[in-house]
Each structure stands twice: as structure tokens, then as C-alpha cells.
Amino acid sequence: MPRLSEVIAALDALWPPSRAEQWDAVGTVCGDPDAEVTRVLFAVDPVQEIADEAVKLGADLIITHHPLYLRGTTTVEAGTFKGRVVHTLIKNDIALHVAHTNADTADPGVSDALAGALGLRITGPLVPDPSDPEGRRGLGRICELDHPETLREFAARAAAWLPPTAQGIRVAGDPDAMVRRVAVSGGSGDSLFAQVRAAGVDVFLTADLRHHPVSEARETSRPLALVDAAHWATEWPWCEQAAAQLDAISERHGWGLRTHVSRTVTDPWTAHAPSVTPPSISGAPN
């Protein structure tokens, strides 16, 4: 069985920490470099549910996309929810490793997995990494559908093929407009509207879209069609992709690792109450 340090070296080759954004917090959060690793759990969020799942599974290592401590801390006291996660992991000899923005821009990366989950054909990155001479790495992906479909049909595709969440799928644009070229970006993507518009795509699928950026994008002379999915749902497909990558490495080295992808929904939204009747201005409360 490999030691944790050997597995981490392989993960760092897939998602080099040097390619993470400067503000990010990636890498190993806790774990003994000399400990043996036999079972690995992949998840989006390093929350208590995932830590408890790893304990029940008998995992030695959790690999998550989101950092546990993004902005630093002065305590891991177990009375705090993040401190409780750390205590659970250490007490049960479970390591935690994070691949965040370094996995976003990887080849393949988070948006490759998102495009694959939607059945899209990738033509290149939305924001190319200038350090990649092959032009394959970068943020987001530009894709094509095999056959044009309406925006309504594309939204239904996303609703059917992405993991279900309370939010579901929101759409901004003419539902009957035809789409063929698509841009996707896992996670929060409303900072990429300029690049999406420059790419000349018909629709942009991402997450965490806010009122003002969407309103401005829709009021331009060339309004963007937008599809907004839950943040967790757009990034969960990466867990399956990453597990497959580690499986291939394990087989190549003869490690015999057993990888698992958590099906626990850690999206923070738990329910959705759809509007029954559109509210009227005259009937709106003051």
C-alpha cells in the first residue's frame, strides 16, 4: 500500500499547487505523510457529513474540491464546525487534501467534467492558461452540442443530467432561442461574462449568478442566454473524474487503492418553493 506522501505526490502532479490562485488554500490540510492509504473518498465539500461518511467507510484520505480553511484561522477548537471536522479526521487517522482552483484550470479539470456530464463536445478552454503551449488548460470550457436545441431543451438537459438540488435550474433568455455553441464553468462564473461574450457562444451555463451581473448581461445589445445551476451540482461531476484519474494511477503503480465518490448532497439549499402565481406590482407588500 502507498504512503500518504506518495499519493499526495501523484495528486500534485495532476493538480499542481503552483497553478492555484494566490488567494486559494489548496494542498494537504491534515494527515501523517508516512501513514498508509488504502481507501479514498472524493467529495465537493469538507463538511462534517463527509467526515462522518469517511469514518463509516474506513477511508484513510478525503479529497475535496473546496478548502476547509480558505481564509485561515486561529483555532481548531472542536466547538466550531470546522474544528470539529479536524478533530474527527485526526482522531480517526483520516487525511484531508484539497484541489480547488488548481483543479479548475487543469486538463482535464472541473469544467471538463461538467461538460462531460452534459454530453457536450469540448473545443477548448474559455480562458486559456497562457503557460500552456498546447492551449488545453484554462478556466471554463467552450463546447458544442451535436445538434442545435432550444434554450428550453438545453435547460431541461441540465436539469436531467446534473445531480438534483433544491435550486434546480434557472434560465435567463428566450426559451425558444436555438443554441449550439455553449460555454460552461463549474462554480461561480459571473466574473466571466466578458470572455463568454467574446467567445461568441449561444448560452453560458455556470452557478451562483447574481441579479445585477445577470441584469446587465441581458440588457446589452447582444444579450447573453444564461443557465444557472447549483454550485455543488456543477462541481460534483469532477469527483467522479478525479476518482477515475486516481484509479488509473493506482493501477499503474500497483497500489490497489479503493476509491469512492460521495453521493451525499452537501449543497446548502435544502428546499425550493416555486412561485404559483406571478406577483403583481399592485399586490406587492410595501
Short mmCIF file of C-alpha atoms in Angstrom, two decimals:
data_model
loop_
_atom_site.label_atom_id
_atom_site.label_comp_id
_atom_site.label_asym_id
_atom_site.label_seq_id
_atom_site.Cartn_x
_atom_site.Cartn_y
_atom_site.Cartn_z
CA MET A 1 0.00 0.00 0.00
CA PRO A 2 1.27 3.52 -0.74
CA ARG A 3 2.10 6.05 1.91
CA LEU A 4 0.13 9.29 2.05
CA SER A 5 3.17 11.22 0.80
CA GLU A 6 3.26 9.05 -2.36
CA VAL A 7 -0.43 9.58 -3.05
CA ILE A 8 -0.11 13.34 -2.46
CA ALA A 9 2.83 13.48 -4.89
CA ALA A 10 0.62 11.87 -7.53
CA LEU A 11 -2.23 14.29 -6.80
CA ASP A 12 0.12 17.27 -7.02
CA ALA A 13 1.17 16.06 -10.45
CA LEU A 14 -2.48 16.06 -11.54
CA TRP A 15 -3.26 19.41 -9.95
CA PRO A 16 -0.02 21.31 -9.23
CA PRO A 17 -0.49 23.62 -6.22
CA SER A 18 1.54 26.27 -8.08
CA ARG A 19 -1.36 26.68 -10.52
CA ALA A 20 -3.82 27.64 -7.80
CA GLU A 21 -4.87 31.26 -7.47
CA GLN A 22 -2.83 33.27 -4.96
CA TRP A 23 -5.85 33.71 -2.67
CA ASP A 24 -6.61 29.98 -2.63
CA ALA A 25 -5.83 27.39 0.04
CA VAL A 26 -5.01 24.04 -1.58
CA GLY A 27 -2.98 21.02 -0.60
CA THR A 28 -2.94 18.75 2.43
CA VAL A 29 -4.85 20.04 5.44
CA CYS A 30 -4.07 17.19 7.83
CA GLY A 31 -2.55 13.72 7.71
CA ASP A 32 0.64 11.79 8.52
CA PRO A 33 2.90 11.60 5.42
CA ASP A 34 4.07 8.13 6.47
CA ALA A 35 0.59 6.69 7.02
CA GLU A 36 -0.60 4.01 4.60
CA VAL A 37 -3.55 4.76 2.33
CA THR A 38 -5.95 2.06 1.20
CA ARG A 39 -9.31 3.80 0.72
CA VAL A 40 -10.01 7.31 -0.63
CA LEU A 41 -13.24 9.31 -0.55
CA PHE A 42 -13.90 12.16 -3.03
CA ALA A 43 -16.37 14.96 -2.24
CA VAL A 44 -17.03 18.60 -3.05
CA ASP A 45 -17.24 20.00 0.50
CA PRO A 46 -15.17 19.15 3.59
CA VAL A 47 -18.15 19.31 5.96
CA GLN A 48 -19.00 17.13 8.95
CA GLU A 49 -21.30 14.85 6.94
CA ILE A 50 -18.39 13.98 4.68
CA ALA A 51 -16.02 13.42 7.62
CA ASP A 52 -18.58 11.09 9.23
CA GLU A 53 -19.05 9.27 5.92
CA ALA A 54 -15.30 8.73 5.68
CA VAL A 55 -15.24 7.27 9.19
CA LYS A 56 -18.04 4.81 8.35
CA LEU A 57 -16.35 3.91 5.09
CA GLY A 58 -12.98 3.32 6.73
CA ALA A 59 -11.30 5.85 4.43
CA ASP A 60 -7.73 6.95 5.07
CA LEU A 61 -7.94 10.03 2.84
CA ILE A 62 -10.59 12.53 1.79
CA ILE A 63 -10.04 14.60 -1.34
CA THR A 64 -12.34 17.61 -1.65
CA HIS A 65 -12.68 20.41 -4.14
CA HIS A 66 -13.49 23.14 -1.65
CA PRO A 67 -10.98 24.18 1.02
CA LEU A 68 -11.72 23.71 4.69
CA TYR A 69 -9.87 26.87 5.73
CA LEU A 70 -9.87 29.36 2.87
CA ARG A 71 -9.12 32.45 4.94
CA GLY A 72 -7.06 30.97 7.75
CA THR A 73 -7.97 30.50 11.39
CA THR A 74 -6.59 30.89 14.88
CA THR A 75 -8.31 27.83 16.35
CA VAL A 76 -9.34 24.26 15.61
CA GLU A 77 -11.40 24.06 18.80
CA ALA A 78 -13.98 21.30 18.42
CA GLY A 79 -16.84 23.62 19.37
CA THR A 80 -16.53 25.25 15.95
CA PHE A 81 -17.86 23.27 12.99
CA LYS A 82 -14.54 23.35 11.12
CA GLY A 83 -12.64 22.46 14.27
CA ARG A 84 -14.98 19.51 14.78
CA VAL A 85 -14.15 18.30 11.28
CA VAL A 86 -10.42 18.49 12.05
CA HIS A 87 -10.88 16.61 15.35
CA THR A 88 -12.94 13.90 13.63
CA LEU A 89 -10.30 13.42 10.93
CA ILE A 90 -7.30 13.34 13.25
CA LYS A 91 -8.97 11.02 15.80
CA ASN A 92 -9.72 8.56 13.01
CA ASP A 93 -6.38 8.87 11.16
CA ILE A 94 -8.02 10.36 8.08
CA ALA A 95 -6.06 12.79 5.92
CA LEU A 96 -7.67 15.68 4.02
CA HIS A 97 -6.36 17.04 0.72
CA VAL A 98 -7.83 19.94 -1.29
CA ALA A 99 -7.66 20.60 -5.05
CA HIS A 100 -9.56 23.82 -5.80
CA THR A 101 -8.57 26.40 -8.42
CA ASN A 102 -5.65 24.20 -9.45
CA ALA A 103 -8.30 21.60 -10.40
CA ASP A 104 -10.48 24.23 -12.10
CA THR A 105 -7.85 25.00 -14.73
CA ALA A 106 -6.37 21.50 -15.07
CA ASP A 107 -6.53 19.31 -18.17
CA PRO A 108 -8.86 17.63 -17.53
CA GLY A 109 -10.39 19.91 -14.95
CA VAL A 110 -13.67 20.75 -13.25
CA SER A 111 -15.29 22.22 -16.36
CA ASP A 112 -14.28 19.20 -18.47
CA ALA A 113 -16.22 17.02 -16.05
CA LEU A 114 -19.18 19.41 -16.19
CA ALA A 115 -19.19 19.38 -20.00
CA GLY A 116 -18.96 15.59 -19.98
CA ALA A 117 -21.91 15.31 -17.61
CA LEU A 118 -23.96 17.42 -20.04
CA GLY A 119 -22.92 15.41 -23.09
CA LEU A 120 -21.10 18.36 -24.69
CA ARG A 121 -18.16 18.22 -27.10
CA ILE A 122 -15.29 20.39 -25.86
CA THR A 123 -13.47 22.61 -28.34
CA GLY A 124 -11.15 24.46 -25.94
CA PRO A 125 -10.82 26.50 -22.73
CA LEU A 126 -12.91 29.62 -22.20
CA VAL A 127 -9.99 31.46 -20.57
CA PRO A 128 -6.79 29.78 -21.79
CA ASP A 129 -3.83 29.37 -19.45
CA PRO A 130 -1.01 31.35 -21.13
CA SER A 131 1.56 28.98 -19.63
CA ASP A 132 0.11 26.00 -21.53
CA PRO A 133 1.66 25.79 -25.04
CA GLU A 134 -0.93 23.18 -26.09
CA GLY A 135 -3.82 25.50 -25.23
CA ARG A 136 -5.77 22.87 -23.30
CA ARG A 137 -5.62 24.19 -19.74
CA GLY A 138 -7.59 27.13 -18.50
CA LEU A 139 -10.77 28.27 -16.81
CA GLY A 140 -14.12 27.12 -18.18
CA ARG A 141 -14.70 25.32 -21.48
CA ILE A 142 -16.18 26.20 -24.86
CA CYS A 143 -18.31 23.36 -26.19
CA GLU A 144 -20.72 22.35 -28.90
CA LEU A 145 -23.92 20.34 -28.97
CA ASP A 146 -24.14 17.55 -31.52
CA HIS A 147 -27.40 19.06 -32.74
CA PRO A 148 -28.95 22.50 -32.10
CA GLU A 149 -31.70 22.64 -29.50
CA THR A 150 -33.78 25.34 -27.88
CA LEU A 151 -32.67 27.07 -24.71
CA ARG A 152 -35.63 25.39 -23.02
CA GLU A 153 -34.39 21.97 -24.14
CA PHE A 154 -30.85 22.75 -23.06
CA ALA A 155 -32.06 23.77 -19.60
CA ALA A 156 -34.04 20.54 -19.39
CA ARG A 157 -30.85 18.65 -20.33
CA ALA A 158 -29.03 20.31 -17.44
CA ALA A 159 -31.89 19.56 -15.05
CA ALA A 160 -31.92 15.90 -16.09
CA TRP A 161 -28.19 15.22 -16.29
CA LEU A 162 -26.76 17.19 -13.38
CA PRO A 163 -27.24 15.99 -9.78
CA PRO A 164 -30.62 17.18 -8.46
CA THR A 165 -30.68 20.03 -5.96
CA ALA A 166 -33.33 22.18 -4.29
CA GLN A 167 -32.49 25.09 -6.60
CA GLY A 168 -32.93 23.21 -9.84
CA ILE A 169 -32.05 25.18 -12.98
CA ARG A 170 -32.73 28.88 -13.64
CA VAL A 171 -32.76 30.39 -17.13
CA ALA A 172 -32.32 33.94 -18.43
CA GLY A 173 -33.20 34.35 -22.11
CA ASP A 174 -35.74 33.44 -24.75
CA PRO A 175 -36.70 29.79 -24.07
CA ASP A 176 -37.29 29.23 -27.80
CA ALA A 177 -33.91 30.59 -28.92
CA MET A 178 -31.72 27.99 -30.63
CA VAL A 179 -28.37 27.10 -29.08
CA ARG A 180 -25.42 25.17 -30.49
CA ARG A 181 -22.24 26.68 -29.02
CA VAL A 182 -22.05 26.55 -25.23
CA ALA A 183 -19.69 27.87 -22.58
CA VAL A 184 -19.55 26.15 -19.20
CA SER A 185 -17.73 26.92 -15.97
CA GLY A 186 -18.09 24.91 -12.78
CA GLY A 187 -18.74 27.01 -9.69
CA SER A 188 -19.28 30.77 -9.61
CA GLY A 189 -18.95 32.14 -13.14
CA ASP A 190 -20.46 35.62 -13.42
CA SER A 191 -17.00 37.19 -13.50
CA LEU A 192 -16.50 35.57 -16.93
CA PHE A 193 -19.26 37.33 -18.88
CA ALA A 194 -16.79 39.36 -20.95
CA GLN A 195 -14.90 36.24 -22.02
CA VAL A 196 -18.15 34.40 -22.73
CA ARG A 197 -19.38 37.24 -24.94
CA ALA A 198 -16.02 37.34 -26.76
CA ALA A 199 -16.28 33.60 -27.40
CA GLY A 200 -19.50 34.13 -29.36
CA VAL A 201 -21.39 31.27 -27.73
CA ASP A 202 -25.16 30.93 -27.63
CA VAL A 203 -25.52 30.15 -23.93
CA PHE A 204 -23.40 30.11 -20.76
CA LEU A 205 -24.01 27.53 -18.02
CA THR A 206 -22.48 28.16 -14.62
CA ALA A 207 -23.54 28.72 -10.98
CA ASP A 208 -24.14 31.42 -8.37
CA LEU A 209 -25.42 34.01 -10.85
CA ARG A 210 -26.34 37.30 -9.14
CA HIS A 211 -29.08 39.77 -10.01
CA HIS A 212 -27.03 42.76 -11.14
CA PRO A 213 -24.48 40.97 -13.36
CA VAL A 214 -27.28 38.96 -14.99
CA SER A 215 -29.45 42.04 -15.47
CA GLU A 216 -26.57 43.90 -17.12
CA ALA A 217 -25.72 40.89 -19.30
CA ARG A 218 -29.30 40.71 -20.51
CA GLU A 219 -29.57 44.46 -21.25
CA THR A 220 -26.62 44.67 -23.65
CA SER A 221 -27.04 44.90 -27.42
CA ARG A 222 -26.09 41.21 -27.63
CA PRO A 223 -27.80 39.73 -24.57
CA LEU A 224 -26.34 36.52 -23.17
CA ALA A 225 -28.53 33.48 -22.65
CA LEU A 226 -27.71 32.15 -19.20
CA VAL A 227 -28.36 28.90 -17.38
CA ASP A 228 -27.75 28.92 -13.63
CA ALA A 229 -27.31 25.62 -11.77
CA ALA A 230 -26.43 24.99 -8.13
CA HIS A 231 -22.74 25.47 -7.30
CA TRP A 232 -22.42 21.97 -5.83
CA ALA A 233 -24.14 20.37 -8.83
CA THR A 234 -21.73 21.94 -11.34
CA GLU A 235 -18.67 20.70 -9.44
CA TRP A 236 -19.76 17.26 -8.27
CA PRO A 237 -19.01 15.61 -11.67
CA TRP A 238 -15.34 16.43 -11.06
CA CYS A 239 -15.33 14.00 -8.14
CA GLU A 240 -16.06 11.08 -10.46
CA GLN A 241 -13.48 12.30 -12.97
CA ALA A 242 -10.84 12.75 -10.26
CA ALA A 243 -11.56 9.33 -8.78
CA ALA A 244 -11.06 7.76 -12.21
CA GLN A 245 -7.74 9.60 -12.55
CA LEU A 246 -6.53 8.27 -9.21
CA ASP A 247 -7.75 4.77 -10.12
CA ALA A 248 -5.55 4.88 -13.22
CA ILE A 249 -2.53 5.98 -11.17
CA SER A 250 -3.18 3.27 -8.58
CA GLU A 251 -3.39 0.59 -11.26
CA ARG A 252 -0.21 1.84 -12.92
CA HIS A 253 1.71 1.68 -9.63
CA GLY A 254 0.04 -1.47 -8.33
CA TRP A 255 -1.24 0.34 -5.23
CA GLY A 256 -4.62 -1.36 -5.05
CA LEU A 257 -6.39 1.77 -3.81
CA ARG A 258 -10.16 1.68 -3.42
CA THR A 259 -11.75 4.98 -4.41
CA HIS A 260 -15.26 6.13 -3.59
CA VAL A 261 -17.29 9.17 -4.64
CA SER A 262 -19.62 10.58 -2.02
CA ARG A 263 -23.27 10.79 -3.10
CA THR A 264 -24.08 12.95 -0.07
CA VAL A 265 -25.67 16.19 -1.26
CA THR A 266 -23.80 18.96 0.54
CA ASP A 267 -25.45 21.80 -1.36
CA PRO A 268 -26.54 24.15 1.47
CA TRP A 269 -30.01 24.83 -0.01
CA THR A 270 -32.49 22.24 1.23
CA ALA A 271 -35.88 23.20 -0.24
CA HIS A 272 -37.49 25.19 -3.04
CA ALA A 273 -40.99 26.67 -3.14
CA PRO A 274 -41.85 27.68 -6.71
CA SER A 275 -43.96 30.75 -7.35
CA VAL A 276 -47.56 29.68 -8.07
CA THR A 277 -48.80 32.99 -9.47
CA PRO A 278 -46.54 35.80 -10.72
CA PRO A 279 -46.80 38.64 -8.18
CA SER A 280 -48.42 41.86 -9.36
CA ILE A 281 -46.96 45.24 -8.61
CA SER A 282 -50.24 46.46 -7.13
CA GLY A 283 -50.46 43.45 -4.83
CA ALA A 284 -46.87 43.61 -3.61
CA PRO A 285 -46.39 44.44 0.08
CA ASN A 286 -44.92 47.83 0.97
#
